């Protein structure tokens, strides 16, 4: 899992919190590590902390983490939105 996020200076321009998710079932090289899920985070104020906590919670569940890697867009949305 990779969690790219903006620097402090960029936070001033964020109008709405959200995430962008990319999955790579075969994996990609991310700074020398094999990564299967990339979740970009943008959070207004301190909302990024809630977003990170939610993602961390989901990744602790091995079944959910596997589904994030192999699931379709609806599955990924359901897991991260807490609907699964």
JSON list of C-alpha atoms in Angstrom, two decimals:
[
{"chain": "A", "resi": 1, "resn": "UNK", "atom": "CA", "xyz": [0.00, 0.00, 0.00]},
{"chain": "A", "resi": 2, "resn": "UNK", "atom": "CA", "xyz": [1.24, 3.47, -0.89]},
{"chain": "A", "resi": 3, "resn": "UNK", "atom": "CA", "xyz": [-0.39, 6.62, 0.52]},
{"chain": "A", "resi": 4, "resn": "UNK", "atom": "CA", "xyz": [0.83, 9.65, -1.42]},
{"chain": "A", "resi": 5, "resn": "UNK", "atom": "CA", "xyz": [-0.35, 12.96, -0.02]},
{"chain": "A", "resi": 6, "resn": "UNK", "atom": "CA", "xyz": [0.35, 16.64, -0.47]},
{"chain": "A", "resi": 7, "resn": "UNK", "atom": "CA", "xyz": [2.74, 18.79, 1.44]},
{"chain": "A", "resi": 8, "resn": "UNK", "atom": "CA", "xyz": [1.63, 21.33, 4.03]},
{"chain": "A", "resi": 9, "resn": "UNK", "atom": "CA", "xyz": [1.77, 24.18, 1.49]},
{"chain": "A", "resi": 10, "resn": "UNK", "atom": "CA", "xyz": [-0.70, 22.37, -0.79]},
{"chain": "A", "resi": 11, "resn": "UNK", "atom": "CA", "xyz": [-3.26, 21.94, 2.01]},
{"chain": "A", "resi": 12, "resn": "UNK", "atom": "CA", "xyz": [-4.29, 25.59, 1.59]},
{"chain": "A", "resi": 13, "resn": "UNK", "atom": "CA", "xyz": [-5.76, 24.84, -1.84]},
{"chain": "A", "resi": 14, "resn": "UNK", "atom": "CA", "xyz": [-7.85, 21.78, -0.88]},
{"chain": "A", "resi": 15, "resn": "UNK", "atom": "CA", "xyz": [-11.54, 22.61, -1.12]},
{"chain": "A", "resi": 16, "resn": "UNK", "atom": "CA", "xyz": [-13.02, 19.15, -0.39]},
{"chain": "A", "resi": 17, "resn": "UNK", "atom": "CA", "xyz": [-11.64, 16.03, 1.26]},
{"chain": "A", "resi": 18, "resn": "UNK", "atom": "CA", "xyz": [-11.37, 12.89, -0.82]},
{"chain": "A", "resi": 19, "resn": "UNK", "atom": "CA", "xyz": [-9.28, 10.02, -2.04]},
{"chain": "A", "resi": 20, "resn": "UNK", "atom": "CA", "xyz": [-8.19, 8.57, -5.36]},
{"chain": "A", "resi": 21, "resn": "UNK", "atom": "CA", "xyz": [-7.55, 4.82, -5.54]},
{"chain": "A", "resi": 22, "resn": "UNK", "atom": "CA", "xyz": [-5.48, 2.89, -8.06]},
{"chain": "A", "resi": 23, "resn": "UNK", "atom": "CA", "xyz": [-5.04, -0.87, -7.90]},
{"chain": "A", "resi": 24, "resn": "UNK", "atom": "CA", "xyz": [-2.24, -2.89, -9.48]},
{"chain": "A", "resi": 25, "resn": "UNK", "atom": "CA", "xyz": [-3.03, -6.61, -9.08]},
{"chain": "A", "resi": 26, "resn": "UNK", "atom": "CA", "xyz": [0.40, -7.58, -10.44]},
{"chain": "A", "resi": 27, "resn": "UNK", "atom": "CA", "xyz": [2.13, -4.93, -8.33]},
{"chain": "A", "resi": 28, "resn": "UNK", "atom": "CA", "xyz": [4.32, -1.98, -9.25]},
{"chain": "A", "resi": 29, "resn": "UNK", "atom": "CA", "xyz": [7.65, -0.69, -7.99]},
{"chain": "A", "resi": 30, "resn": "UNK", "atom": "CA", "xyz": [7.14, 2.19, -5.56]},
{"chain": "A", "resi": 31, "resn": "UNK", "atom": "CA", "xyz": [10.46, 3.41, -4.29]},
{"chain": "A", "resi": 32, "resn": "UNK", "atom": "CA", "xyz": [11.90, -0.09, -4.19]},
{"chain": "A", "resi": 33, "resn": "UNK", "atom": "CA", "xyz": [8.80, -1.70, -2.68]},
{"chain": "A", "resi": 34, "resn": "UNK", "atom": "CA", "xyz": [6.16, -3.75, -4.44]},
{"chain": "A", "resi": 35, "resn": "UNK", "atom": "CA", "xyz": [2.82, -1.97, -4.15]},
{"chain": "A", "resi": 36, "resn": "UNK", "atom": "CA", "xyz": [-0.62, -3.24, -5.15]},
{"chain": "A", "resi": 37, "resn": "UNK", "atom": "CA", "xyz": [-2.84, -0.39, -3.95]},
{"chain": "A", "resi": 38, "resn": "UNK", "atom": "CA", "xyz": [-2.16, 3.36, -4.18]},
{"chain": "A", "resi": 39, "resn": "UNK", "atom": "CA", "xyz": [-4.50, 5.69, -2.31]},
{"chain": "A", "resi": 40, "resn": "UNK", "atom": "CA", "xyz": [-3.97, 9.41, -2.83]},
{"chain": "A", "resi": 41, "resn": "UNK", "atom": "CA", "xyz": [-5.35, 11.52, 0.01]},
{"chain": "A", "resi": 42, "resn": "UNK", "atom": "CA", "xyz": [-6.54, 15.12, 0.18]},
{"chain": "A", "resi": 43, "resn": "UNK", "atom": "CA", "xyz": [-8.05, 16.37, 3.42]},
{"chain": "A", "resi": 44, "resn": "UNK", "atom": "CA", "xyz": [-9.42, 19.73, 4.42]},
{"chain": "A", "resi": 45, "resn": "UNK", "atom": "CA", "xyz": [-7.93, 20.79, 7.74]},
{"chain": "A", "resi": 46, "resn": "UNK", "atom": "CA", "xyz": [-7.31, 17.71, 9.86]},
{"chain": "A", "resi": 47, "resn": "UNK", "atom": "CA", "xyz": [-9.78, 15.49, 7.97]},
{"chain": "A", "resi": 48, "resn": "UNK", "atom": "CA", "xyz": [-6.84, 13.62, 6.44]},
{"chain": "A", "resi": 49, "resn": "UNK", "atom": "CA", "xyz": [-6.30, 12.05, 9.86]},
{"chain": "A", "resi": 50, "resn": "UNK", "atom": "CA", "xyz": [-9.78, 10.49, 9.81]},
{"chain": "A", "resi": 51, "resn": "UNK", "atom": "CA", "xyz": [-9.19, 9.29, 6.25]},
{"chain": "A", "resi": 52, "resn": "UNK", "atom": "CA", "xyz": [-5.86, 7.72, 7.23]},
{"chain": "A", "resi": 53, "resn": "UNK", "atom": "CA", "xyz": [-7.41, 6.06, 10.29]},
{"chain": "A", "resi": 54, "resn": "UNK", "atom": "CA", "xyz": [-10.17, 4.54, 8.13]},
{"chain": "A", "resi": 55, "resn": "UNK", "atom": "CA", "xyz": [-7.66, 3.21, 5.60]},
{"chain": "A", "resi": 56, "resn": "UNK", "atom": "CA", "xyz": [-5.44, 1.79, 8.36]},
{"chain": "A", "resi": 57, "resn": "UNK", "atom": "CA", "xyz": [-8.44, 0.07, 9.93]},
{"chain": "A", "resi": 58, "resn": "UNK", "atom": "CA", "xyz": [-9.39, -1.55, 6.61]},
{"chain": "A", "resi": 59, "resn": "UNK", "atom": "CA", "xyz": [-5.81, -2.66, 5.91]},
{"chain": "A", "resi": 60, "resn": "UNK", "atom": "CA", "xyz": [-5.63, -4.47, 9.26]},
{"chain": "A", "resi": 61, "resn": "UNK", "atom": "CA", "xyz": [-8.36, -6.79, 7.96]},
{"chain": "A", "resi": 62, "resn": "UNK", "atom": "CA", "xyz": [-6.47, -9.21, 5.70]},
{"chain": "A", "resi": 63, "resn": "UNK", "atom": "CA", "xyz": [-9.60, -10.19, 3.75]},
{"chain": "A", "resi": 64, "resn": "UNK", "atom": "CA", "xyz": [-10.47, -6.54, 3.09]},
{"chain": "A", "resi": 65, "resn": "UNK", "atom": "CA", "xyz": [-6.87, -5.75, 2.12]},
{"chain": "A", "resi": 66, "resn": "UNK", "atom": "CA", "xyz": [-6.91, -8.63, -0.39]},
{"chain": "A", "resi": 67, "resn": "UNK", "atom": "CA", "xyz": [-10.24, -7.45, -1.83]},
{"chain": "A", "resi": 68, "resn": "UNK", "atom": "CA", "xyz": [-8.80, -3.95, -2.27]},
{"chain": "A", "resi": 69, "resn": "UNK", "atom": "CA", "xyz": [-6.06, -5.43, -4.42]},
{"chain": "A", "resi": 70, "resn": "UNK", "atom": "CA", "xyz": [-8.24, -7.69, -6.55]},
{"chain": "A", "resi": 71, "resn": "UNK", "atom": "CA", "xyz": [-11.69, -6.12, -6.38]},
{"chain": "A", "resi": 72, "resn": "UNK", "atom": "CA", "xyz": [-13.54, -4.08, -8.94]},
{"chain": "A", "resi": 73, "resn": "UNK", "atom": "CA", "xyz": [-14.40, -0.41, -8.41]},
{"chain": "A", "resi": 74, "resn": "UNK", "atom": "CA", "xyz": [-17.64, -1.22, -6.56]},
{"chain": "A", "resi": 75, "resn": "UNK", "atom": "CA", "xyz": [-15.83, -3.55, -4.16]},
{"chain": "A", "resi": 76, "resn": "UNK", "atom": "CA", "xyz": [-13.08, -1.03, -3.46]},
{"chain": "A", "resi": 77, "resn": "UNK", "atom": "CA", "xyz": [-15.67, 1.69, -2.84]},
{"chain": "A", "resi": 78, "resn": "UNK", "atom": "CA", "xyz": [-17.70, -0.55, -0.53]},
{"chain": "A", "resi": 79, "resn": "UNK", "atom": "CA", "xyz": [-14.66, -1.42, 1.57]},
{"chain": "A", "resi": 80, "resn": "UNK", "atom": "CA", "xyz": [-13.33, 2.11, 1.93]},
{"chain": "A", "resi": 81, "resn": "UNK", "atom": "CA", "xyz": [-16.78, 3.61, 2.47]},
{"chain": "A", "resi": 82, "resn": "UNK", "atom": "CA", "xyz": [-17.46, 1.08, 5.24]},
{"chain": "A", "resi": 83, "resn": "UNK", "atom": "CA", "xyz": [-20.31, -0.58, 3.39]},
{"chain": "A", "resi": 84, "resn": "UNK", "atom": "CA", "xyz": [-18.72, -4.03, 3.40]}
]
